[in-house]
Coordinates of C-alpha atoms in Angstrom, one line a residue:
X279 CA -24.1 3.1 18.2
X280 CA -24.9 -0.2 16.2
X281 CA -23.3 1.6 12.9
X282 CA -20.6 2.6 14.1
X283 CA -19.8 -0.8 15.6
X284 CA -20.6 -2.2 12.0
X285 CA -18.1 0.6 10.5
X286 CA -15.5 -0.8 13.4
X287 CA -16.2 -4.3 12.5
X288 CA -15.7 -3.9 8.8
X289 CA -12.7 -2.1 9.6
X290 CA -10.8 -4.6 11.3
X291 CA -11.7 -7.6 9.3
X292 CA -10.8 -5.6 6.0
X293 CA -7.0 -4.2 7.6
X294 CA -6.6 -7.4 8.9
X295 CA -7.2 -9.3 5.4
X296 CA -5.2 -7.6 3.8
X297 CA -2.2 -7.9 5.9
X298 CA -2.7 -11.8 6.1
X299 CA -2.7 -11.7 1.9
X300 CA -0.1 -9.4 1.7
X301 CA 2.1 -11.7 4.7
X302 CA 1.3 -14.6 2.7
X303 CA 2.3 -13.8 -0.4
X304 CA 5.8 -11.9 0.9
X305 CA 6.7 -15.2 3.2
X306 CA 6.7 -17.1 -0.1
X307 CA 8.8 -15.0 -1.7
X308 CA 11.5 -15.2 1.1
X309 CA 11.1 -18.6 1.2
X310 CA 11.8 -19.3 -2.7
X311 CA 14.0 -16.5 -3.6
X312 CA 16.6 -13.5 -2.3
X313 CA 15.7 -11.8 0.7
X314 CA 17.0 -8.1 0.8
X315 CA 17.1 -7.8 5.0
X316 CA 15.6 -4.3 5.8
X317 CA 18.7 -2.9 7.6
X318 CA 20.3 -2.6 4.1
X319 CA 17.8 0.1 3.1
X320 CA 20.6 2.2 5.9
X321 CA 19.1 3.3 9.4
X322 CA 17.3 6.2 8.5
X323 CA 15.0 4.6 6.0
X324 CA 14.3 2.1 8.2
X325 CA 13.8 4.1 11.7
X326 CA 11.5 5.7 9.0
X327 CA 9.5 3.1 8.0
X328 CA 9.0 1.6 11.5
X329 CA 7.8 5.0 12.7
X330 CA 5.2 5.2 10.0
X331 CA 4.0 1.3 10.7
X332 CA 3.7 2.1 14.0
X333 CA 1.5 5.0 13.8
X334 CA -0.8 3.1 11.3
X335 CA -1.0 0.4 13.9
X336 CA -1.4 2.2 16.8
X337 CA -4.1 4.6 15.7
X338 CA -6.1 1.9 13.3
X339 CA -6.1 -0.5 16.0
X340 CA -7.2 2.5 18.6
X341 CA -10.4 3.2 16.2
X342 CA -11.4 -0.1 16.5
X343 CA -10.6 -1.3 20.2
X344 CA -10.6 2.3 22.2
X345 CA -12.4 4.5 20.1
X346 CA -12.8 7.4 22.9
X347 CA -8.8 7.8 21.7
X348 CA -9.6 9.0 18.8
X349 CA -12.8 10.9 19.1
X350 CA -11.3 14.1 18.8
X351 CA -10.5 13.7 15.1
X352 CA -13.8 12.3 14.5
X353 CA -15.9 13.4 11.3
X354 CA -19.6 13.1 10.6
X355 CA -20.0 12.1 7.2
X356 CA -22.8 10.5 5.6
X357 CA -23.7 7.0 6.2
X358 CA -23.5 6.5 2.5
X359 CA -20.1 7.6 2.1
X360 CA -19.0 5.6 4.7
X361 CA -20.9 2.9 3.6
X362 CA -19.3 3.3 -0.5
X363 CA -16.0 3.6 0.8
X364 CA -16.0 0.7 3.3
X365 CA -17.5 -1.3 -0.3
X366 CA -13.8 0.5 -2.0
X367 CA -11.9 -0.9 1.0
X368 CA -13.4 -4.6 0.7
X369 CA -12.9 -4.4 -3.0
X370 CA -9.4 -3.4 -2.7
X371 CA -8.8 -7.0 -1.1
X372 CA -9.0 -9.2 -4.5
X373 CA -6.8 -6.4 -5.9
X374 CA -4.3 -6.7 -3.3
X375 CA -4.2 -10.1 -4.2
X376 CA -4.1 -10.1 -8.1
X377 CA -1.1 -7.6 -7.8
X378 CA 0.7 -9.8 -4.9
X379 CA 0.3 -12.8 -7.6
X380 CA 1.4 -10.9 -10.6
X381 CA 4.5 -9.5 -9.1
X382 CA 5.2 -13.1 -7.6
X383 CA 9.0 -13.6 -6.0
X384 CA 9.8 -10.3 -7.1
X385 CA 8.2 -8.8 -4.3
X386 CA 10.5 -7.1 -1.5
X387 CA 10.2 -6.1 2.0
X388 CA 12.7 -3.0 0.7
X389 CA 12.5 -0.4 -1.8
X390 CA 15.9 -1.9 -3.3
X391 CA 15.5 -4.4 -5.9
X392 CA 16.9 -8.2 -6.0
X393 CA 19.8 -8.9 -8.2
X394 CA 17.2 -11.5 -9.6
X395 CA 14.1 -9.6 -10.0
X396 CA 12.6 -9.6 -13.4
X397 CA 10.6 -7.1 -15.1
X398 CA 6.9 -7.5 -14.6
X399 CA 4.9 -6.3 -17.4
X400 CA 1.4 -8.4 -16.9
X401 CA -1.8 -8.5 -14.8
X402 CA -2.1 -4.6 -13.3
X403 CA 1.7 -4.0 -14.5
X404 CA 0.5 -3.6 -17.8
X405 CA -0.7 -0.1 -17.1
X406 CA 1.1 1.5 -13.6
X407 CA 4.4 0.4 -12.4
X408 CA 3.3 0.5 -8.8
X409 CA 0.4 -1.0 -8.6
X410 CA 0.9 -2.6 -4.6
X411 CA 1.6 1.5 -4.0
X412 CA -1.8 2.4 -5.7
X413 CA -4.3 -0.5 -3.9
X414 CA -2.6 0.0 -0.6
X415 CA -3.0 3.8 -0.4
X416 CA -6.5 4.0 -1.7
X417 CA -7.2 1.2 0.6
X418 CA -5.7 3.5 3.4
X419 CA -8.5 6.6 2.5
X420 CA -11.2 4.2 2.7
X421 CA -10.4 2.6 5.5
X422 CA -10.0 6.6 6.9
X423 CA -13.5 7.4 5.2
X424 CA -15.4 4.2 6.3
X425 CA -14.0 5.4 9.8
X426 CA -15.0 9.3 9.8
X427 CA -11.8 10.6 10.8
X428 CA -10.0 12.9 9.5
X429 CA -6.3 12.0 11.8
X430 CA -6.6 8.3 10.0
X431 CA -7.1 10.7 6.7
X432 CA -4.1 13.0 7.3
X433 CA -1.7 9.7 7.8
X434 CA -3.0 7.9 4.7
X435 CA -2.5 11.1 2.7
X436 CA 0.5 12.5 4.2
X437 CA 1.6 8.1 3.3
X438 CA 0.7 9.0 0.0
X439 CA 2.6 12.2 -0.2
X440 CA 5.9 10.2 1.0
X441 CA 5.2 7.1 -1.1
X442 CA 4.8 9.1 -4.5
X443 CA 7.8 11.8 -3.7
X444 CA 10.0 9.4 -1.8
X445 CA 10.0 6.0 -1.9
X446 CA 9.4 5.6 -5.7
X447 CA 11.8 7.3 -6.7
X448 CA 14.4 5.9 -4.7
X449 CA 12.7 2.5 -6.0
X450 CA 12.6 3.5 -9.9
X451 CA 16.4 4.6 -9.9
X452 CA 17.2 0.7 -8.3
X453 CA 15.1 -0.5 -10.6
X454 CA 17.0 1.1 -13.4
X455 CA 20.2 0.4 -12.2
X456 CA 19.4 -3.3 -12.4
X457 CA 16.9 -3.6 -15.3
X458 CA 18.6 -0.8 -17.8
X459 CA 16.9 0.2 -20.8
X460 CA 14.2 -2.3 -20.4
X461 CA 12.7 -1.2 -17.2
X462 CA 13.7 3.1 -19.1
X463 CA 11.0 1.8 -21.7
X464 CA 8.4 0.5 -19.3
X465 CA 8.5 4.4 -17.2
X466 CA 8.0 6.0 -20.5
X467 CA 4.3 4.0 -21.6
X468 CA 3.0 3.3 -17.9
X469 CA 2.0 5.8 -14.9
X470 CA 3.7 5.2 -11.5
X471 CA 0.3 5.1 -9.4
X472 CA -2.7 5.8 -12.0
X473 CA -2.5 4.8 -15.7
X474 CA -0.9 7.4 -17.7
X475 CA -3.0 8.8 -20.5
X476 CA -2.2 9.0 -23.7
X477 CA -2.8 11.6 -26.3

């Protein structure tokens, strides 16, 4: 069907931006500052990691070059949802990228943190402290909602789920440990993913 092949289309070209943005931006930073090589993260973090990637891969690529693979998780939802969330997904792109710019050679492959890095407090810093988390999660969903399935759903969710209950924390006490009391201050006035509200 034509829309679905439009769906497909936008699909693609959306993952694949933001992978050449986000590639970009993370080969400058190995070129111009410390690298932290992803081995040091231990061999269960990293088995871990490449597991996840490679599901991502494998089943985003399958919706958009064998489809048939994945029909059994398909889900009819309106053409206008799909259509809103595929406008979420290409609007995630310029976000990807002010976040990428902010951060600057502070951004690592790992979730340890560079005996250089400096506390980033501008551009979407200013209100979350995980702000590459945030855009690259809700870029996920839509990418699963622009698709209509719920299996590309379950993995951004269940990504979502590890990212906010895992990874962050294990990337807030590094960032502690290196930053001290100024990177304690920062927690207490900014949410990790959304902006935390105050009374």
């Amino acid at each position: 069907m034509y829309v679905d092949a439009t769906f497909r289309g936008i699909f693609l070209v959306v993952f694949l931006s933001a992978l050449v943005i986000s590639g970009y931006h993370r080969r400058r930073a190995r070129r111009s500052g410390e690298v932290i090589p992803r081995r040091a993260e231990g061999s269960i973090a990293l088995l871990l990691r490449m597991a996840m990637a490679l599901i991502v891969a494998v089943s985003f690529f399958a919706y958009v070059f064998a489809p048939t693979w994945l029909a059994w998780s398909a889900w009819s939802l309106p053409i206008w949802l799909r259509s809103a969330t595929a406008a979420v997904a290409v609007g995630c792109l310029p976000v990807i990228r002010w976040v990428l710019v902010s951060i600057g050679d502070n951004v690592s492959e790992t979730i340890l943190t560079k005996s250089t890095h400096q506390l980033v407090t501008h551009g979407p810093y200013r209100w979350i402290r995980h702000p590459l988390y945030a855009v690259a999660l809700l870029e996920l969903l839509a990418l699963a909602l622009l698709a209509g399935n719920w299996f590309l759903l379950s993995v951004s969710c269940i990504g979502a789920v590890v990212f906010r209950w895992v990874v962050i924390p294990r990337e807030e006490a590094n960032l502690t440990k290196v930053l001290g009391k100024d990177y304690e201050e920062y927690r207490r006035r900014t949410g990790a993913l959304v902006p935390r509200v105050r009374s």
